PDB file of N, CA and C in Angstrom:
ATOM      1  N   MET A  27     -38.349 -44.078  -3.102  1.00 75.00           N
ATOM      2  CA  MET A  27     -38.826 -42.879  -2.419  1.00 75.00           C
ATOM      3  C   MET A  27     -37.708 -42.232  -1.597  1.00 75.00           C
ATOM      4  N   ILE A  28     -36.960 -43.029  -0.855  1.00 78.00           N
ATOM      5  CA  ILE A  28     -35.869 -42.500  -0.034  1.00 78.00           C
ATOM      6  C   ILE A  28     -34.755 -41.960  -0.925  1.00 78.00           C
ATOM      7  N   VAL A  29     -34.516 -42.620  -2.067  1.00 82.00           N
ATOM      8  CA  VAL A  29     -33.485 -42.165  -2.995  1.00 82.00           C
ATOM      9  C   VAL A  29     -33.872 -40.801  -3.562  1.00 82.00           C
ATOM     10  N   ASN A  30     -35.124 -40.615  -3.915  1.00 86.00           N
ATOM     11  CA  ASN A  30     -35.583 -39.326  -4.427  1.00 86.00           C
ATOM     12  C   ASN A  30     -35.466 -38.241  -3.363  1.00 86.00           C
ATOM     13  N   LEU A  31     -35.763 -38.561  -2.131  1.00 90.00           N
ATOM     14  CA  LEU A  31     -35.641 -37.600  -1.030  1.00 90.00           C
ATOM     15  C   LEU A  31     -34.184 -37.223  -0.812  1.00 90.00           C
ATOM     16  N   ALA A  32     -33.283 -38.201  -0.872  1.00 90.00           N
ATOM     17  CA  ALA A  32     -31.851 -37.938  -0.706  1.00 90.00           C
ATOM     18  C   ALA A  32     -31.346 -37.052  -1.838  1.00 90.00           C
ATOM     19  N   ARG A  33     -31.790 -37.344  -3.078  1.00 93.00           N
ATOM     20  CA  ARG A  33     -31.408 -36.525  -4.222  1.00 93.00           C
ATOM     21  C   ARG A  33     -31.892 -35.082  -4.056  1.00 93.00           C
ATOM     22  N   LEU A  34     -33.101 -34.924  -3.595  1.00 93.00           N
ATOM     23  CA  LEU A  34     -33.673 -33.599  -3.374  1.00 93.00           C
ATOM     24  C   LEU A  34     -32.886 -32.836  -2.309  1.00 93.00           C
ATOM     25  N   VAL A  35     -32.504 -33.513  -1.233  1.00 93.00           N
ATOM     26  CA  VAL A  35     -31.717 -32.871  -0.167  1.00 93.00           C
ATOM     27  C   VAL A  35     -30.348 -32.455  -0.702  1.00 93.00           C
ATOM     28  N   ILE A  36     -29.717 -33.301  -1.496  1.00 94.00           N
ATOM     29  CA  ILE A  36     -28.397 -32.980  -2.060  1.00 94.00           C
ATOM     30  C   ILE A  36     -28.496 -31.788  -3.007  1.00 94.00           C
ATOM     31  N   ILE A  37     -29.525 -31.763  -3.847  1.00 95.00           N
ATOM     32  CA  ILE A  37     -29.709 -30.640  -4.766  1.00 95.00           C
ATOM     33  C   ILE A  37     -29.981 -29.353  -3.987  1.00 95.00           C
ATOM     34  N   ALA A  38     -30.824 -29.442  -2.963  1.00 95.00           N
ATOM     35  CA  ALA A  38     -31.122 -28.264  -2.148  1.00 95.00           C
ATOM     36  C   ALA A  38     -29.863 -27.759  -1.458  1.00 95.00           C
ATOM     37  N   LEU A  39     -29.047 -28.668  -0.958  1.00 96.00           N
ATOM     38  CA  LEU A  39     -27.793 -28.289  -0.302  1.00 96.00           C
ATOM     39  C   LEU A  39     -26.845 -27.632  -1.307  1.00 96.00           C
ATOM     40  N   ALA A  40     -26.744 -28.161  -2.517  1.00 96.00           N
ATOM     41  CA  ALA A  40     -25.874 -27.588  -3.543  1.00 96.00           C
ATOM     42  C   ALA A  40     -26.343 -26.183  -3.919  1.00 96.00           C
ATOM     43  N   VAL A  41     -27.656 -26.014  -4.071  1.00 97.00           N
ATOM     44  CA  VAL A  41     -28.193 -24.694  -4.389  1.00 97.00           C
ATOM     45  C   VAL A  41     -27.900 -23.714  -3.258  1.00 97.00           C
ATOM     46  N   TRP A  42     -28.044 -24.145  -2.022  1.00 96.00           N
ATOM     47  CA  TRP A  42     -27.769 -23.282  -0.869  1.00 96.00           C
ATOM     48  C   TRP A  42     -26.298 -22.848  -0.853  1.00 96.00           C
ATOM     49  N   VAL A  43     -25.382 -23.784  -1.141  1.00 96.00           N
ATOM     50  CA  VAL A  43     -23.945 -23.468  -1.150  1.00 96.00           C
ATOM     51  C   VAL A  43     -23.640 -22.442  -2.237  1.00 96.00           C
ATOM     52  N   VAL A  44     -24.217 -22.619  -3.424  1.00 96.00           N
ATOM     53  CA  VAL A  44     -23.982 -21.684  -4.525  1.00 96.00           C
ATOM     54  C   VAL A  44     -24.538 -20.298  -4.178  1.00 96.00           C
ATOM     55  N   VAL A  45     -25.721 -20.247  -3.607  1.00 95.00           N
ATOM     56  CA  VAL A  45     -26.324 -18.964  -3.235  1.00 95.00           C
ATOM     57  C   VAL A  45     -25.466 -18.262  -2.184  1.00 95.00           C
ATOM     58  N   GLN A  46     -25.002 -19.001  -1.196  1.00 94.00           N
ATOM     59  CA  GLN A  46     -24.159 -18.394  -0.163  1.00 94.00           C
ATOM     60  C   GLN A  46     -22.855 -17.860  -0.752  1.00 94.00           C
ATOM     61  N   ALA A  47     -22.251 -18.620  -1.667  1.00 92.00           N
ATOM     62  CA  ALA A  47     -21.005 -18.177  -2.294  1.00 92.00           C
ATOM     63  C   ALA A  47     -21.236 -16.898  -3.101  1.00 92.00           C
ATOM     64  N   LEU A  48     -22.332 -16.847  -3.842  1.00 91.00           N
ATOM     65  CA  LEU A  48     -22.645 -15.650  -4.617  1.00 91.00           C
ATOM     66  C   LEU A  48     -22.917 -14.444  -3.722  1.00 91.00           C
ATOM     67  N   ARG A  49     -23.593 -14.654  -2.618  1.00 91.00           N
ATOM     68  CA  ARG A  49     -23.866 -13.552  -1.693  1.00 91.00           C
ATOM     69  C   ARG A  49     -22.570 -12.985  -1.129  1.00 91.00           C
ATOM     70  N   ARG A  50     -21.641 -13.868  -0.796  1.00 87.00           N
ATOM     71  CA  ARG A  50     -20.353 -13.395  -0.264  1.00 87.00           C
ATOM     72  C   ARG A  50     -19.582 -12.603  -1.312  1.00 87.00           C
ATOM     73  N   LEU A  51     -19.610 -13.087  -2.552  1.00 85.00           N
ATOM     74  CA  LEU A  51     -18.899 -12.370  -3.612  1.00 85.00           C
ATOM     75  C   LEU A  51     -19.513 -11.009  -3.891  1.00 85.00           C
ATOM     76  N   LEU A  52     -20.832 -10.957  -3.906  1.00 85.00           N
ATOM     77  CA  LEU A  52     -21.507  -9.706  -4.243  1.00 85.00           C
ATOM     78  C   LEU A  52     -21.521  -8.700  -3.099  1.00 85.00           C
ATOM     79  N   HIS A  53     -21.438  -9.164  -1.886  1.00 82.00           N
ATOM     80  CA  HIS A  53     -21.518  -8.258  -0.731  1.00 82.00           C
ATOM     81  C   HIS A  53     -20.166  -8.052  -0.058  1.00 82.00           C
ATOM     82  N   ARG A  54     -19.118  -8.398  -0.766  1.00 74.00           N
ATOM     83  CA  ARG A  54     -17.778  -8.187  -0.222  1.00 74.00           C
ATOM     84  C   ARG A  54     -17.518  -6.691  -0.146  1.00 74.00           C
ATOM     85  N   PRO A  55     -16.996  -6.189   0.982  1.00 74.00           N
ATOM     86  CA  PRO A  55     -16.732  -4.748   1.072  1.00 74.00           C
ATOM     87  C   PRO A  55     -15.664  -4.342   0.059  1.00 74.00           C
ATOM     88  N   ILE A  56     -15.903  -3.234  -0.602  1.00 70.00           N
ATOM     89  CA  ILE A  56     -14.976  -2.719  -1.595  1.00 70.00           C
ATOM     90  C   ILE A  56     -13.878  -1.946  -0.862  1.00 70.00           C
ATOM     91  N   PRO A  57     -12.622  -2.321  -1.098  1.00 71.00           N
ATOM     92  CA  PRO A  57     -11.547  -1.585  -0.423  1.00 71.00           C
ATOM     93  C   PRO A  57     -11.551  -0.132  -0.867  1.00 71.00           C
ATOM     94  N   SER A  58     -11.517   0.747   0.091  1.00 73.00           N
ATOM     95  CA  SER A  58     -11.564   2.172  -0.232  1.00 73.00           C
ATOM     96  C   SER A  58     -10.154   2.706  -0.420  1.00 73.00           C
ATOM     97  N   GLN A  59     -10.065   3.807  -1.118  1.00 71.00           N
ATOM     98  CA  GLN A  59      -8.788   4.468  -1.322  1.00 71.00           C
ATOM     99  C   GLN A  59      -8.323   5.063   0.007  1.00 71.00           C
ATOM    100  N   PRO A  60      -7.049   4.921   0.326  1.00 71.00           N
ATOM    101  CA  PRO A  60      -6.579   5.540   1.560  1.00 71.00           C
ATOM    102  C   PRO A  60      -6.760   7.054   1.496  1.00 71.00           C
ATOM    103  N   ALA A  61      -7.203   7.604   2.583  1.00 68.00           N
ATOM    104  CA  ALA A  61      -7.450   9.046   2.640  1.00 68.00           C
ATOM    105  C   ALA A  61      -6.127   9.796   2.619  1.00 68.00           C
ATOM    106  N   MET A  62      -6.105  10.852   1.842  1.00 68.00           N
ATOM    107  CA  MET A  62      -4.916  11.688   1.795  1.00 68.00           C
ATOM    108  C   MET A  62      -4.918  12.564   3.043  1.00 68.00           C
ATOM    109  N   THR A  63      -3.885  12.457   3.820  1.00 69.00           N
ATOM    110  CA  THR A  63      -3.799  13.266   5.027  1.00 69.00           C
ATOM    111  C   THR A  63      -2.687  14.288   4.872  1.00 69.00           C
ATOM    112  N   GLY A  64      -2.899  15.425   5.434  1.00 68.00           N
ATOM    113  CA  GLY A  64      -1.887  16.467   5.380  1.00 68.00           C
ATOM    114  C   GLY A  64      -1.844  17.125   4.017  1.00 68.00           C
ATOM    115  N   THR A  65      -0.812  17.883   3.806  1.00 72.00           N
ATOM    116  CA  THR A  65      -0.646  18.587   2.547  1.00 72.00           C
ATOM    117  C   THR A  65       0.556  18.015   1.815  1.00 72.00           C
ATOM    118  N   ALA A  66       0.651  18.348   0.567  1.00 69.00           N
ATOM    119  CA  ALA A  66       1.785  17.893  -0.239  1.00 69.00           C
ATOM    120  C   ALA A  66       3.065  18.519   0.303  1.00 69.00           C
ATOM    121  N   LYS A  67       4.136  17.744   0.269  1.00 80.00           N
ATOM    122  CA  LYS A  67       5.415  18.242   0.775  1.00 80.00           C
ATOM    123  C   LYS A  67       6.355  18.478  -0.395  1.00 80.00           C
ATOM    124  N   ASN A  68       7.141  19.511  -0.267  1.00 92.00           N
ATOM    125  CA  ASN A  68       8.139  19.817  -1.279  1.00 92.00           C
ATOM    126  C   ASN A  68       9.273  18.811  -1.149  1.00 92.00           C
ATOM    127  N   MET A  69       9.570  18.105  -2.249  1.00 93.00           N
ATOM    128  CA  MET A  69      10.615  17.083  -2.226  1.00 93.00           C
ATOM    129  C   MET A  69      11.911  17.681  -2.766  1.00 93.00           C
ATOM    130  N   VAL A  70      13.028  17.278  -2.172  1.00 95.00           N
ATOM    131  CA  VAL A  70      14.351  17.706  -2.630  1.00 95.00           C
ATOM    132  C   VAL A  70      15.206  16.470  -2.845  1.00 95.00           C
ATOM    133  N   ARG A  71      16.295  16.646  -3.563  1.00 95.00           N
ATOM    134  CA  ARG A  71      17.181  15.546  -3.909  1.00 95.00           C
ATOM    135  C   ARG A  71      18.492  15.706  -3.150  1.00 95.00           C
ATOM    136  N   CYS A  72      18.959  14.606  -2.537  1.00 95.00           N
ATOM    137  CA  CYS A  72      20.255  14.632  -1.849  1.00 95.00           C
ATOM    138  C   CYS A  72      21.336  14.868  -2.898  1.00 95.00           C
ATOM    139  N   ASP A  73      22.166  15.875  -2.681  1.00 94.00           N
ATOM    140  CA  ASP A  73      23.207  16.204  -3.654  1.00 94.00           C
ATOM    141  C   ASP A  73      24.354  15.195  -3.635  1.00 94.00           C
ATOM    142  N   HIS A  74      24.363  14.268  -2.702  1.00 93.00           N
ATOM    143  CA  HIS A  74      25.408  13.249  -2.667  1.00 93.00           C
ATOM    144  C   HIS A  74      24.946  11.938  -3.306  1.00 93.00           C
ATOM    145  N   CYS A  75      23.794  11.397  -2.863  1.00 95.00           N
ATOM    146  CA  CYS A  75      23.368  10.071  -3.338  1.00 95.00           C
ATOM    147  C   CYS A  75      22.168  10.113  -4.266  1.00 95.00           C
ATOM    148  N   GLY A  76      21.467  11.244  -4.370  1.00 94.00           N
ATOM    149  CA  GLY A  76      20.340  11.354  -5.274  1.00 94.00           C
ATOM    150  C   GLY A  76      19.003  10.950  -4.683  1.00 94.00           C
ATOM    151  N   LEU A  77      18.970  10.574  -3.417  1.00 94.00           N
ATOM    152  CA  LEU A  77      17.722  10.185  -2.777  1.00 94.00           C
ATOM    153  C   LEU A  77      16.784  11.384  -2.682  1.00 94.00           C
ATOM    154  N   HIS A  78      15.504  11.165  -2.989  1.00 95.00           N
ATOM    155  CA  HIS A  78      14.497  12.214  -2.842  1.00 95.00           C
ATOM    156  C   HIS A  78      13.838  12.086  -1.479  1.00 95.00           C
ATOM    157  N   LEU A  79      13.696  13.202  -0.777  1.00 94.00           N
ATOM    158  CA  LEU A  79      13.097  13.208   0.547  1.00 94.00           C
ATOM    159  C   LEU A  79      12.400  14.543   0.768  1.00 94.00           C
ATOM    160  N   PRO A  80      11.465  14.587   1.739  1.00 93.00           N
ATOM    161  CA  PRO A  80      10.781  15.853   2.021  1.00 93.00           C
ATOM    162  C   PRO A  80      11.791  16.915   2.468  1.00 93.00           C
ATOM    163  N   GLU A  81      11.575  18.120   2.015  1.00 93.00           N
ATOM    164  CA  GLU A  81      12.495  19.213   2.351  1.00 93.00           C
ATOM    165  C   GLU A  81      12.595  19.410   3.857  1.00 93.00           C
ATOM    166  N   SER A  82      11.500  19.141   4.573  1.00 92.00           N
ATOM    167  CA  SER A  82      11.503  19.321   6.016  1.00 92.00           C
ATOM    168  C   SER A  82      12.422  18.316   6.723  1.00 92.00           C
ATOM    169  N   GLU A  83      12.724  17.188   6.062  1.00 93.00           N
ATOM    170  CA  GLU A  83      13.603  16.175   6.667  1.00 93.00           C
ATOM    171  C   GLU A  83      15.039  16.286   6.175  1.00 93.00           C
ATOM    172  N   ALA A  84      15.267  17.107   5.165  1.00 94.00           N
ATOM    173  CA  ALA A  84      16.602  17.231   4.580  1.00 94.00           C
ATOM    174  C   ALA A  84      17.499  18.128   5.423  1.00 94.00           C
ATOM    175  N   ILE A  85      18.781  17.887   5.301  1.00 93.00           N
ATOM    176  CA  ILE A  85      19.784  18.745   5.936  1.00 93.00           C
ATOM    177  C   ILE A  85      20.277  19.684   4.845  1.00 93.00           C
ATOM    178  N   SER A  86      20.075  20.971   5.047  1.00 92.00           N
ATOM    179  CA  SER A  86      20.453  21.965   4.037  1.00 92.00           C
ATOM    180  C   SER A  86      21.745  22.655   4.434  1.00 92.00           C
ATOM    181  N   ASP A  87      22.585  22.901   3.429  1.00 89.00           N
ATOM    182  CA  ASP A  87      23.865  23.566   3.676  1.00 89.00           C
ATOM    183  C   ASP A  87      24.244  24.336   2.416  1.00 89.00           C
ATOM    184  N   HIS A  88      24.225  25.661   2.495  1.00 89.00           N
ATOM    185  CA  HIS A  88      24.595  26.538   1.380  1.00 89.00           C
ATOM    186  C   HIS A  88      23.806  26.204   0.109  1.00 89.00           C
ATOM    187  N   GLY A  89      22.493  26.032   0.237  1.00 91.00           N
ATOM    188  CA  GLY A  89      21.642  25.773  -0.923  1.00 91.00           C
ATOM    189  C   GLY A  89      21.656  24.339  -1.420  1.00 91.00           C
ATOM    190  N   LYS A  90      22.420  23.501  -0.771  1.00 93.00           N
ATOM    191  CA  LYS A  90      22.476  22.079  -1.131  1.00 93.00           C
ATOM    192  C   LYS A  90      21.647  21.306  -0.115  1.00 93.00           C
ATOM    193  N   HIS A  91      21.124  20.163  -0.527  1.00 95.00           N
ATOM    194  CA  HIS A  91      20.301  19.343   0.355  1.00 95.00           C
ATOM    195  C   HIS A  91      20.918  17.949   0.480  1.00 95.00           C
ATOM    196  N   PHE A  92      20.841  17.404   1.697  1.00 95.00           N
ATOM    197  CA  PHE A  92      21.412  16.090   1.966  1.00 95.00           C
ATOM    198  C   PHE A  92      20.449  15.274   2.817  1.00 95.00           C
ATOM    199  N   CYS A  93      20.521  13.933   2.658  1.00 94.00           N
ATOM    200  CA  CYS A  93      19.611  13.071   3.407  1.00 94.00           C
ATOM    201  C   CYS A  93      20.140  12.760   4.808  1.00 94.00           C
ATOM    202  N   CYS A  94      21.440  12.966   5.048  1.00 94.00           N
ATOM    203  CA  CYS A  94      22.004  12.709   6.385  1.00 94.00           C
ATOM    204  C   CYS A  94      23.283  13.535   6.551  1.00 94.00           C
ATOM    205  N   LYS A  95      23.752  13.608   7.787  1.00 94.00           N
ATOM    206  CA  LYS A  95      24.960  14.386   8.087  1.00 94.00           C
ATOM    207  C   LYS A  95      26.183  13.801   7.394  1.00 94.00           C
ATOM    208  N   GLU A  96      26.236  12.468   7.299  1.00 94.00           N
ATOM    209  CA  GLU A  96      27.376  11.811   6.666  1.00 94.00           C
ATOM    210  C   GLU A  96      27.504  12.232   5.199  1.00 94.00           C
ATOM    211  N   HIS A  97      26.376  12.304   4.498  1.00 94.00           N
ATOM    212  CA  HIS A  97      26.428  12.703   3.099  1.00 94.00           C
ATOM    213  C   HIS A  97      26.791  14.176   2.951  1.00 94.00           C
ATOM    214  N   ARG A  98      26.360  15.017   3.870  1.00 92.00           N
ATOM    215  CA  ARG A  98      26.777  16.420   3.839  1.00 92.00           C
ATOM    216  C   ARG A  98      28.286  16.515   4.023  1.00 92.00           C
ATOM    217  N   HIS A  99      28.822  15.726   4.942  1.00 91.00           N
ATOM    218  CA  HIS A  99      30.248  15.718   5.226  1.00 91.00           C
ATOM    219  C   HIS A  99      31.035  15.195   4.007  1.00 91.00           C
ATOM    220  N   ARG A 100      30.588  14.082   3.425  1.00 91.00           N
ATOM    221  CA  ARG A 100      31.271  13.512   2.262  1.00 91.00           C
ATOM    222  C   ARG A 100      31.242  14.468   1.079  1.00 91.00           C
ATOM    223  N   TYR A 101      30.115  15.153   0.881  1.00 87.00           N
ATOM    224  CA  TYR A 101      29.997  16.084  -0.245  1.00 87.00           C
ATOM    225  C   TYR A 101      30.952  17.253  -0.050  1.00 87.00           C
ATOM    226  N   SER A 102      31.047  17.757   1.173  1.00 85.00           N
ATOM    227  CA  SER A 102      31.933  18.901   1.425  1.00 85.00           C
ATOM    228  C   SER A 102      33.408  18.475   1.291  1.00 85.00           C
ATOM    229  N   GLU A 103      33.735  17.221   1.571  1.00 84.00           N
ATOM    230  CA  GLU A 103      35.108  16.731   1.422  1.00 84.00           C
ATOM    231  C   GLU A 103      35.482  16.595  -0.059  1.00 84.00           C
ATOM    232  N   SER A 104      34.532  16.160  -0.876  1.00 79.00           N
ATOM    233  CA  SER A 104      34.824  15.946  -2.293  1.00 79.00           C
ATOM    234  C   SER A 104      34.784  17.232  -3.115  1.00 79.00           C
ATOM    235  N   ALA A 105      34.187  18.268  -2.582  1.00 70.00           N
ATOM    236  CA  ALA A 105      34.078  19.528  -3.326  1.00 70.00           C
ATOM    237  C   ALA A 105      35.332  20.356  -3.232  1.00 70.00           C
TER     238      ALA A 105
END
């Protein structure tokens, strides 16, 4: 009688564990897509190294775009 009761408790515990695991899997929050903020930015290419960056962050000189002052300087030296 005690063995049957122990078996029943073990089976009930196993069923409870499986049900809890399934509930967690089924009710897991779905990761949402990150919200797009702001507007699209016009990208330009550094004429020295080729890096693409937003036009608003680029250094422009005579229609050329650069990612930093050093690259603008190096480009003007090599031209």
